[in-house]
């Protein structure tokens, strides 16, 4: 939800066209996150002038607006700072006025773009209105820019970082933000608290070191209400707004960005919510951690924190992105979702690579190695997730119970928080999220950390909040997932958590035969995926013939296949907008059977397992009432005659892995239903890829 992009060039001559194109293309890379409007701010033609462009709708409309406004594209800047944003409306409807960037005043002395929600914005707004500020928008973000101006007006000699610390100290909630000002030309403040920010660096010479030191201030911050009291400014021990005592700062001088003779080197910085927007420019990136305040100025990057006593590292490493540009392009496919469905034979291999050794029947999860003994001794395992990630947890619950014999509970993060569920120090809490930034899961994580539980993260995005905050974890290595409807992340989460269960049960002699069967099953999953994907054309034809003009659909599964039904129903709902309900087959007689007639489309998951006979009862009840279900079954199963049903035949594997295979045809059905209706598959209405608000 929402996307931030910024571009700063220092001693690198760029014309306005290049700067605007870079910002707009950066926003285009962030479109998958979901948004309803877009905007950007760059320097104007005169000193202390800002050009802002804001538009409702897609990034393409913003590009059209810029062309209509006809700014001087030939003007060259040797140093410049530009910020841009895609907005997902939370406070105030989509409009040019509510669109980011937001300004402190009509002259744009301060401009800000912001992801997240400022929970105390009403109090800040009331304070600032009392000081004579007039608010133009309904957003929570505007108070940030106006608070910065209020503090600057009281202390015009203040340093940008000191001002930023004073502003950020007043903000409550979750945010990632970029702040620029005409008073600090060519400089940008980037701050993170609960919303991801990554900084890409491109230099003309090799950097001296591959890290940036973190600087700490021991001064206590001054509340905004007292900022106008000039007496407080003189009290260095009591105010963040006082000129900082150099002895109290651990100065790094941004060593990475200086040449051997101590002079700054020509540098470009790219700031984004997501590394996928940066990879085409540079592979050298630095991930900000929660409560980091980055100051980019004069070709340098300094990172500040308000306090030192929070256990974080004293440096931020400059890493090399493993992401390739072609990974975030569609290639030969029409949509990202289609591409990601067809990438699953490779993505599950990447999840298992270097971890599953089938020949020696071992599983090695390096991220859990130090804690695996502690997890084995825990009182219970609590899986906490949302949406598709919740379904993947449901899918592996039975395998965990069987292999580990530890009590397992699977919780929806929002409900877990609402109930304030009891958590104890001898519990292990597993947080599963594709993005690693899901707001409800993050809040649940903090809740569990406060209660002393051991926490494990299962995420796709390296450097995400969940991966940083948990004690240990597993990266699923599925690769970038752009389509809003998650596909390959689901199957990779499934595989990663199965390996987690195998690793936990390593010391159980009675489970060795079962463990070996599962490992052998995992070894063949990729090839079986390829077999199933050959059904693409028949499934496309099936969708056209059976679901055209339908208003509702039932999806039935039992046992471990109920989670498959839940995931399939979610995919169909979110991209085809067809109402689809997942029903536990055993619950059919308890009310749902009343819906069944010859017209209702029904899909049943009936692959063979220990409870196949029970699942068959539901099939027979539907047939008896004139229903003609589409059955997902194993090849050549004689229980299902062509006269009574349509079949989608899926290869057989170990029962606890069968859901991995069964979900693929449901993903294809969802995709072709959406395409058949002419819908935007990758960007379904009202939805966002990363849900970063509660």
XYZ file of C-alpha atoms in Angstrom:
694
model
C 0.000 0.000 0.000
C 1.372 3.374 -1.064
C 4.769 3.713 -2.676
C 7.631 6.118 -2.045
C 10.356 6.984 -4.514
C 13.079 9.619 -4.314
C 16.049 10.590 -6.468
C 18.998 12.757 -5.358
C 21.945 13.576 -7.609
C 25.112 15.235 -6.309
C 27.781 16.578 -8.688
C 26.144 14.486 -11.432
C 24.616 16.741 -14.067
C 21.063 15.755 -14.983
C 18.402 17.708 -16.838
C 14.862 18.039 -15.535
C 13.594 15.529 -18.110
C 15.901 12.828 -16.750
C 14.916 13.631 -13.154
C 11.174 13.564 -13.900
C 11.475 10.382 -15.968
C 13.417 8.690 -13.152
C 10.774 9.628 -10.582
C 7.826 8.619 -12.793
C 9.452 5.300 -13.779
C 10.192 4.633 -10.119
C 6.495 5.076 -9.336
C 5.612 2.750 -12.232
C 7.684 0.008 -10.590
C 5.630 0.492 -7.413
C 2.216 0.316 -9.099
C 1.687 -3.288 -7.996
C 1.456 -2.152 -4.367
C -1.972 -0.639 -5.004
C -2.783 3.077 -5.223
C -5.403 5.574 -6.373
C -3.349 8.721 -7.082
C 0.252 9.774 -7.688
C 2.394 12.885 -7.347
C 5.927 14.271 -7.182
C 7.877 17.408 -6.253
C 11.052 18.749 -7.899
C 12.971 22.018 -7.807
C 11.639 24.911 -9.873
C 13.406 27.350 -12.168
C 14.104 29.976 -9.504
C 15.758 29.748 -6.113
C 13.428 28.394 -3.390
C 10.839 27.372 -6.004
C 9.171 23.950 -6.093
C 7.271 22.362 -8.981
C 4.676 19.850 -7.774
C 2.575 17.600 -10.009
C -0.319 15.596 -8.541
C -2.992 13.530 -10.287
C -5.771 11.069 -9.446
C -5.543 7.700 -11.195
C -2.635 5.801 -12.663
C 0.980 6.925 -13.025
C 0.370 7.280 -16.780
C -2.078 10.112 -16.025
C 0.569 11.852 -13.912
C 2.933 11.609 -16.875
C 0.276 13.198 -19.107
C -0.222 16.020 -16.586
C 3.520 16.800 -16.561
C 3.515 16.936 -20.362
C 0.515 19.321 -20.309
C 2.178 21.634 -17.759
C 5.238 21.941 -20.046
C 8.006 22.581 -17.469
C 11.416 23.457 -18.918
C 12.821 19.964 -19.481
C 16.226 21.229 -20.585
C 17.189 22.920 -17.306
C 20.263 21.160 -15.907
C 20.967 20.507 -12.208
C 24.358 19.340 -10.964
C 22.720 18.621 -7.605
C 19.007 18.106 -6.994
C 16.515 16.273 -4.749
C 13.143 15.018 -5.993
C 10.473 13.020 -4.154
C 7.460 11.072 -5.474
C 4.578 8.967 -4.156
C 1.693 6.677 -5.071
C -1.164 7.075 -2.578
C -3.668 4.555 -1.246
C -6.435 6.650 0.321
C -6.865 6.211 4.080
C -7.695 9.751 5.259
C -9.709 11.628 2.658
C -10.934 10.470 -0.739
C -8.662 10.274 -3.805
C -8.213 13.834 -5.128
C -5.439 16.099 -6.366
C -5.603 17.974 -3.078
C -5.262 14.855 -0.906
C -2.569 13.372 -3.136
C 1.072 13.465 -1.977
C 3.457 15.293 -1.772
C 1.983 17.552 0.904
C 3.238 21.051 1.617
C 3.779 23.183 4.679
C 2.514 26.346 2.997
C 1.686 27.691 -0.492
C 5.402 28.326 -1.143
C 6.280 24.666 -0.500
C 8.933 25.471 2.129
C 8.645 21.853 3.274
C 7.326 18.950 1.164
C 6.690 15.439 2.427
C 5.652 12.028 1.078
C 4.560 9.434 3.592
C 3.481 5.793 3.830
C 1.538 4.536 6.844
C -0.772 6.267 9.295
C -0.035 9.002 11.850
C -2.366 8.036 14.688
C -2.052 11.320 16.612
C -2.549 13.583 13.590
C -5.751 15.076 15.049
C -3.893 16.302 18.141
C -1.057 17.710 16.022
C -3.534 19.362 13.689
C -5.340 20.977 16.624
C -2.036 22.276 18.007
C -0.934 23.707 14.668
C -4.310 25.246 13.880
C -4.015 26.990 17.238
C -0.707 28.432 16.010
C -2.363 29.874 12.910
C -1.742 27.130 10.353
C -4.505 26.490 7.809
C -4.898 22.899 6.651
C -5.805 22.257 3.001
C -6.412 18.500 2.993
C -8.142 15.728 4.944
C -4.950 13.690 5.238
C -2.884 12.754 8.271
C 0.333 13.502 6.321
C -0.104 17.265 6.001
C 0.584 17.761 9.717
C 4.179 16.505 9.188
C 5.062 19.286 6.732
C 3.329 21.954 8.809
C 4.980 20.764 12.035
C 8.373 21.030 10.314
C 7.624 24.618 9.255
C 6.375 25.521 12.735
C 9.618 24.323 14.304
C 11.764 25.921 11.589
C 10.029 29.289 11.967
C 10.883 29.249 15.677
C 14.525 28.254 15.016
C 15.639 29.299 11.507
C 19.276 28.318 12.172
C 18.409 24.732 13.067
C 20.184 21.839 11.285
C 17.979 19.650 9.088
C 18.638 16.471 11.071
C 17.908 18.181 14.393
C 14.661 19.516 12.971
C 13.752 16.080 11.581
C 14.370 14.405 14.952
C 12.121 16.928 16.692
C 9.348 16.338 14.135
C 9.629 12.545 14.210
C 9.658 12.481 18.005
C 6.140 13.945 17.887
C 4.737 11.383 15.418
C 2.858 8.333 16.644
C 1.918 5.417 14.421
C 3.670 3.722 11.520
C 5.436 5.602 8.783
C 8.056 5.754 6.103
C 8.629 9.294 4.906
C 10.786 11.573 2.773
C 11.090 15.264 3.665
C 12.613 17.973 1.461
C 12.828 21.721 1.997
C 13.802 24.893 0.138
C 15.750 25.852 3.288
C 17.981 22.786 2.841
C 18.459 22.580 -0.950
C 19.466 19.233 -2.494
C 18.955 17.481 0.849
C 16.430 14.810 1.858
C 15.478 13.285 5.184
C 14.271 9.666 5.047
C 12.749 8.145 8.176
C 11.347 4.724 8.878
C 9.114 3.395 11.627
C 7.156 0.288 10.673
C 7.060 1.033 6.934
C 9.939 -0.126 4.712
C 12.510 2.165 3.102
C 15.559 1.169 1.102
C 18.302 3.450 -0.233
C 20.152 2.632 -3.448
C 23.578 4.167 -4.079
C 25.314 4.724 -7.418
C 28.816 6.231 -7.388
C 31.325 6.930 -10.148
C 34.159 5.567 -8.009
C 34.296 2.572 -5.726
C 33.065 3.281 -2.199
C 35.749 3.149 0.503
C 33.703 0.951 2.838
C 30.500 -1.079 2.451
C 28.691 0.252 5.493
C 27.415 3.474 7.044
C 27.898 4.225 10.740
C 24.871 5.058 12.864
C 25.079 8.334 14.767
C 23.430 8.830 18.147
C 22.393 11.960 19.967
C 22.197 11.866 23.722
C 20.076 15.026 23.858
C 16.485 14.726 24.972
C 13.958 15.812 22.323
C 11.860 18.885 22.929
C 8.076 18.584 22.669
C 6.624 20.647 19.827
C 4.479 22.689 22.192
C 7.622 24.041 23.881
C 9.567 24.602 20.676
C 8.799 28.316 20.535
C 10.306 28.936 23.954
C 13.666 30.435 23.080
C 14.865 29.815 26.599
C 14.732 26.081 25.943
C 17.019 26.439 22.947
C 19.807 27.647 25.209
C 19.411 24.604 27.446
C 21.519 22.176 25.461
C 20.915 19.385 27.914
C 17.162 19.631 27.540
C 16.487 20.141 23.864
C 16.867 18.406 20.544
C 16.329 21.775 18.913
C 19.518 23.228 20.388
C 22.609 23.224 18.160
C 24.063 19.760 18.750
C 27.157 19.413 20.878
C 29.672 17.764 18.553
C 31.041 15.748 21.449
C 27.686 14.072 21.893
C 27.539 12.809 18.316
C 29.370 9.751 17.041
C 30.331 11.342 13.728
C 30.892 8.952 10.851
C 31.397 11.615 8.161
C 29.731 9.047 5.892
C 33.071 7.357 5.182
C 31.714 5.288 2.306
C 31.079 8.382 0.191
C 34.449 10.127 0.361
C 37.406 9.659 -1.955
C 40.947 8.998 -0.766
C 41.698 12.721 -0.577
C 38.686 13.245 1.681
C 36.536 14.930 -0.967
C 32.942 13.854 -1.652
C 32.515 11.789 -4.810
C 29.776 12.313 -7.436
C 26.878 10.219 -6.195
C 23.252 9.380 -6.973
C 20.803 8.129 -4.350
C 17.557 6.276 -5.068
C 15.064 5.908 -2.219
C 12.114 3.540 -2.381
C 9.591 1.469 -0.479
C 10.745 -1.537 -2.489
C 14.085 -2.551 -4.043
C 12.276 -3.534 -7.266
C 12.094 0.190 -8.126
C 15.846 0.603 -7.612
C 17.365 -2.439 -9.314
C 17.448 -0.871 -12.795
C 19.633 1.955 -11.434
C 21.965 0.232 -8.972
C 22.433 -2.995 -7.040
C 24.104 -1.341 -4.054
C 21.415 -0.842 -1.404
C 21.083 -0.094 2.273
C 17.962 -1.074 4.240
C 16.844 1.354 6.931
C 15.747 -0.153 10.230
C 12.870 1.030 12.404
C 13.579 4.447 13.985
C 16.433 5.204 11.568
C 16.610 8.790 10.296
C 18.734 9.064 7.141
C 20.103 12.428 6.013
C 21.269 12.681 2.399
C 23.296 15.814 1.706
C 26.404 16.877 -0.249
C 26.851 13.390 -1.673
C 26.853 11.835 1.804
C 24.491 9.587 3.698
C 24.336 9.857 7.482
C 22.055 7.711 9.630
C 20.845 9.014 12.967
C 18.838 7.567 15.820
C 17.261 9.312 18.780
C 18.600 6.855 21.358
C 21.328 4.243 21.595
C 19.825 1.893 24.172
C 17.660 -0.144 21.787
C 20.004 -2.994 20.923
C 20.342 -2.203 17.201
C 23.587 -2.466 15.246
C 25.985 0.499 15.105
C 26.286 0.188 11.312
C 24.005 -0.332 8.310
C 25.537 -2.573 5.671
C 25.500 -1.574 2.007
C 24.367 -4.806 0.371
C 24.327 -6.080 -3.202
C 20.838 -6.789 -4.546
C 20.387 -10.294 -5.902
C 17.308 -9.116 -7.806
C 17.564 -9.013 -11.604
C 15.626 -6.536 -13.745
C 14.093 -9.305 -15.852
C 12.574 -10.789 -12.690
C 10.257 -7.800 -12.378
C 9.342 -7.750 -16.084
C 6.484 -9.765 -17.624
C 8.597 -11.342 -20.352
C 6.455 -13.465 -22.699
C 3.435 -13.438 -20.367
C 0.394 -11.166 -20.520
C 0.260 -10.548 -16.769
C 2.558 -10.795 -13.759
C 0.165 -13.240 -12.102
C 0.347 -15.583 -15.099
C 4.139 -15.324 -15.095
C 4.285 -16.063 -11.367
C 1.992 -19.106 -11.690
C 4.316 -20.503 -14.359
C 7.428 -19.677 -12.315
C 6.407 -22.049 -9.522
C 8.423 -25.071 -10.737
C 11.535 -22.877 -10.333
C 10.460 -20.923 -7.241
C 9.921 -24.057 -5.116
C 13.356 -25.324 -6.220
C 14.835 -22.005 -5.040
C 13.058 -22.406 -1.700
C 14.630 -25.856 -1.217
C 18.055 -25.125 -2.738
C 20.883 -25.695 -0.263
C 18.400 -26.756 2.415
C 16.896 -30.093 1.387
C 19.395 -32.913 0.812
C 17.262 -35.798 -0.466
C 20.205 -38.161 -0.912
C 21.246 -37.896 2.738
C 17.691 -37.291 3.997
C 18.602 -34.072 5.824
C 17.116 -30.586 6.056
C 19.296 -27.599 6.983
C 17.635 -24.262 7.725
C 20.499 -21.936 8.600
C 18.235 -19.180 9.907
C 16.783 -21.516 12.555
C 19.909 -23.471 13.465
C 20.659 -21.717 16.764
C 17.080 -21.933 17.987
C 15.853 -25.318 16.760
C 16.473 -27.003 20.129
C 14.548 -24.288 21.960
C 11.637 -24.578 19.510
C 11.508 -28.372 20.040
C 11.060 -27.777 23.780
C 8.344 -25.120 23.429
C 4.903 -25.568 24.962
C 3.070 -24.763 21.711
C 3.623 -23.360 18.247
C 1.413 -20.426 17.253
C 1.268 -19.549 13.559
C 0.116 -15.959 12.994
C -0.647 -14.584 9.530
C -3.195 -12.908 7.246
C -4.831 -13.831 3.920
C -2.890 -16.230 1.702
C -0.161 -16.612 4.339
C -2.820 -17.724 6.836
C -3.968 -20.387 4.367
C -0.410 -21.685 3.961
C -0.210 -22.046 7.749
C -3.511 -23.939 7.750
C -2.143 -26.196 5.008
C 0.864 -27.347 7.075
C -0.840 -27.499 10.476
C -1.590 -31.218 10.228
C 1.983 -32.062 9.198
C 3.397 -30.100 12.158
C 1.059 -31.846 14.588
C 1.936 -35.256 13.171
C 5.711 -34.796 12.934
C 6.458 -32.711 16.013
C 3.625 -33.702 18.390
C 3.669 -30.117 19.659
C 0.257 -28.414 20.109
C -0.328 -26.109 17.112
C -2.635 -23.138 16.748
C -3.128 -21.047 13.616
C -4.300 -17.470 14.158
C -5.507 -14.643 11.958
C -3.321 -11.740 13.081
C -6.164 -9.225 13.337
C -8.313 -11.569 15.440
C -5.330 -12.570 17.578
C -4.774 -8.912 18.445
C -8.451 -8.174 19.011
C -8.709 -11.002 21.542
C -5.411 -10.104 23.237
C -4.786 -13.853 23.243
C -2.570 -15.182 26.053
C 1.056 -15.768 25.029
C 3.727 -17.206 27.323
C 7.510 -17.262 27.443
C 7.676 -20.937 26.502
C 5.560 -20.418 23.358
C 7.063 -20.118 19.878
C 5.238 -17.707 17.586
C 5.726 -18.050 13.819
C 4.894 -15.007 11.667
C 4.288 -15.707 7.998
C 4.119 -12.869 5.456
C 5.131 -12.472 1.817
C 6.135 -8.818 2.204
C 7.246 -8.984 5.835
C 5.462 -5.650 6.352
C 1.837 -6.732 6.976
C 0.547 -4.329 9.630
C -1.561 -6.773 11.682
C 1.218 -9.369 11.676
C 3.773 -6.736 12.744
C 1.578 -5.555 15.613
C 1.059 -9.180 16.681
C 4.817 -9.702 16.530
C 5.448 -6.777 18.873
C 2.697 -8.069 21.170
C 4.413 -11.489 21.377
C 7.884 -9.980 21.857
C 6.597 -7.954 24.802
C 5.432 -11.210 26.409
C 8.791 -12.927 26.015
C 7.850 -15.523 23.381
C 10.400 -16.823 20.892
C 9.520 -15.434 17.451
C 10.189 -16.913 14.013
C 9.706 -15.097 10.687
C 8.812 -16.782 7.393
C 9.036 -14.039 4.763
C 9.881 -13.482 1.108
C 11.365 -9.984 1.280
C 14.898 -9.756 2.664
C 15.353 -6.823 5.042
C 11.617 -6.532 5.780
C 10.358 -5.536 9.229
C 9.321 -9.056 10.257
C 12.690 -10.501 9.193
C 14.484 -7.833 11.251
C 12.332 -8.035 14.389
C 12.025 -11.807 14.827
C 14.647 -13.852 16.708
C 15.187 -16.196 13.756
C 13.514 -17.224 10.543
C 13.398 -18.579 7.027
C 13.454 -16.607 3.782
C 11.277 -18.447 1.280
C 13.342 -17.202 -1.708
C 10.363 -17.187 -4.097
C 11.693 -14.133 -5.917
C 9.794 -10.864 -6.425
C 6.029 -11.253 -6.590
C 4.398 -8.308 -8.369
C 0.815 -9.528 -8.920
C -1.473 -8.541 -6.054
C -2.943 -12.069 -5.902
C -0.219 -14.206 -4.321
C 0.603 -17.462 -6.111
C 4.240 -18.561 -5.955
C 4.664 -17.102 -2.453
C 1.912 -19.472 -1.240
C 3.594 -22.592 -2.602
C 7.044 -21.466 -1.401
C 5.673 -20.722 2.091
C 4.106 -24.195 2.088
C 7.434 -25.816 1.129
C 9.479 -23.712 3.582
C 7.195 -24.589 6.486
C 7.205 -28.290 5.553
C 11.004 -28.155 5.770
C 10.626 -26.422 9.144
C 8.462 -29.337 10.346
C 10.981 -31.869 8.975
C 13.812 -30.056 10.750
C 11.928 -29.991 14.069
C 11.192 -33.736 13.900
C 14.768 -34.737 13.050
C 15.297 -36.248 16.498
C 12.200 -38.500 16.387
C 13.143 -42.028 15.352
C 9.488 -43.084 15.066
C 8.932 -40.448 12.377
C 11.908 -41.265 10.127
C 9.984 -43.268 7.521
C 7.338 -40.556 7.255
C 10.014 -37.843 7.024
C 11.773 -39.690 4.191
C 8.492 -40.064 2.273
C 7.871 -36.317 2.561
C 11.422 -35.481 1.436
C 11.044 -37.748 -1.584
C 7.724 -36.061 -2.329
C 9.317 -32.609 -2.157
C 12.046 -33.744 -4.552
C 9.430 -34.436 -7.251
C 7.171 -31.409 -6.654
C 8.774 -29.217 -9.322
C 8.320 -31.808 -12.090
C 4.718 -32.403 -11.010
C 4.071 -28.644 -11.168
C 5.238 -28.689 -14.796
C 2.793 -31.536 -15.563
C -0.115 -29.605 -14.044
C 0.732 -26.399 -15.912
C 0.186 -28.329 -19.180
C -3.517 -28.233 -18.237
C -3.537 -24.460 -18.816
C -5.483 -24.590 -22.108
C -8.098 -27.167 -20.979
C -8.688 -25.103 -17.809
C -9.111 -21.958 -19.905
C -11.767 -23.746 -21.993
C -13.457 -25.089 -18.859
C -13.767 -21.582 -17.417
C -15.351 -20.286 -20.626
C -17.893 -23.112 -20.781
C -18.866 -23.538 -17.112
C -18.531 -20.192 -15.336
C -19.724 -17.630 -17.869
C -22.309 -15.251 -16.319
C -22.279 -17.087 -12.990
C -22.822 -15.123 -9.771
C -21.555 -17.610 -7.202
C -19.339 -20.647 -6.838
C -18.820 -23.300 -4.137
C -15.406 -24.828 -3.490
C -15.315 -27.924 -1.269
C -12.391 -29.614 0.447
C -11.789 -31.718 3.549
C -8.869 -32.240 5.918
C -5.709 -30.619 4.585
C -7.577 -29.798 1.359
C -9.860 -27.356 3.174
C -6.972 -24.866 3.273
C -6.523 -25.449 -0.484
C -10.221 -24.627 -0.956
C -9.834 -21.462 1.144
C -6.859 -20.310 -0.918
C -8.570 -21.119 -4.223
C -11.726 -19.258 -3.165
C -9.677 -16.209 -2.143
C -7.899 -16.138 -5.522
C -11.199 -16.372 -7.418
C -12.798 -13.632 -5.318
C -9.935 -11.166 -5.421
C -9.213 -11.127 -9.148
C -12.409 -12.305 -10.906
C -14.840 -10.617 -8.444
C -16.984 -13.781 -8.559
C -18.406 -14.663 -5.167
C -16.770 -17.926 -4.146
C -17.195 -19.708 -0.831
C -14.865 -22.383 0.499
C -16.741 -25.035 2.492
C -15.425 -27.893 4.612
C -17.003 -30.977 3.011
C -17.999 -32.310 6.412
C -20.101 -29.176 6.971
C -22.119 -29.594 3.773
C -25.094 -31.160 5.571
C -25.135 -28.372 8.161
C -26.814 -25.808 5.953
C -24.774 -25.368 2.760
C -26.517 -28.263 0.993
C -29.601 -26.029 0.693
C -27.741 -24.021 -1.991
C -27.077 -27.033 -4.213
C -29.055 -27.482 -7.414
C -28.328 -28.241 -11.070
C -27.359 -24.611 -11.768
C -24.849 -23.905 -8.984
C -21.221 -24.327 -10.130
C -19.270 -26.450 -7.649
C -15.594 -27.426 -7.543
C -14.631 -30.345 -5.280
C -11.103 -31.322 -4.257
C -11.183 -35.125 -4.153
C -7.626 -36.393 -4.438
C -7.005 -39.683 -2.602
C -5.943 -39.603 1.059
C -6.889 -41.259 4.389
C -10.232 -39.449 4.533
C -11.159 -39.913 0.867
C -14.182 -42.072 1.754
C -15.617 -39.268 3.906
C -15.010 -36.699 1.181
C -16.787 -39.002 -1.280
C -19.961 -38.794 0.823
C -20.218 -35.075 0.060
C -19.722 -35.768 -3.670
C -22.541 -38.320 -3.678
C -24.884 -35.942 -1.848
C -24.305 -33.265 -4.498
C -24.819 -35.725 -7.387
C -28.064 -36.912 -5.760
C -29.388 -33.342 -5.833
C -28.711 -32.763 -9.512
C -25.363 -31.064 -9.054
C -22.601 -31.596 -11.600
C -19.378 -30.705 -9.785
C -15.978 -30.152 -11.335
C -13.699 -32.590 -9.519
C -9.977 -32.186 -8.865
C -8.836 -35.801 -8.562
C -5.918 -38.157 -9.219
C -5.421 -39.613 -12.731
C -7.772 -42.387 -13.878
C -9.840 -42.404 -10.686
C -12.806 -44.672 -11.491
C -15.033 -43.138 -8.809
C -15.783 -40.190 -11.087
C -17.546 -40.954 -14.351
C -17.552 -38.532 -17.260
C -21.385 -38.582 -17.350
C -21.672 -37.101 -13.866
C -18.735 -34.731 -13.596
C -15.928 -32.777 -15.235
C -12.464 -33.830 -14.081
C -9.167 -32.019 -13.583
C -6.606 -34.783 -13.057
C -3.668 -33.998 -10.791
C -0.587 -36.212 -10.121
C -0.517 -38.050 -6.795
C 2.026 -37.230 -4.090
C 2.386 -37.662 -0.321
C -0.937 -36.741 1.301
C 0.440 -33.760 3.273
C 1.943 -32.297 0.072
C -1.089 -32.882 -2.147
C -2.398 -29.387 -1.431
C 0.677 -27.946 -3.180
C -0.398 -29.594 -6.419
C -4.140 -29.084 -6.016
C -3.859 -25.307 -5.650
C -2.280 -24.816 -9.114
C -5.469 -25.540 -11.141
C -7.402 -23.224 -8.804
C -4.879 -20.445 -9.483
C -5.331 -21.014 -13.221
C -9.133 -21.010 -12.885
C -9.003 -17.678 -11.018
C -6.687 -16.237 -13.674
C -8.762 -17.298 -16.677
C -12.023 -16.205 -15.041
C -10.570 -12.698 -14.596
C -9.135 -12.602 -18.137
C -12.483 -13.795 -19.525
C -14.198 -10.833 -17.871
C -11.596 -8.394 -19.206
C -10.449 -7.449 -15.691
C -7.090 -6.063 -14.556
C -5.563 -9.277 -13.220
C -2.473 -7.765 -11.601
C -4.190 -4.798 -9.943
C -7.655 -5.857 -8.709
C -9.897 -3.056 -7.523
C -9.690 -1.918 -3.893
C -6.732 -4.209 -3.115
C -3.029 -3.673 -2.461
C -0.074 -6.056 -2.513
C 1.303 -5.125 0.881
C -1.314 -4.306 3.532
C 0.567 -1.871 5.747
C -2.420 -0.466 7.670
C -4.704 -2.200 10.145
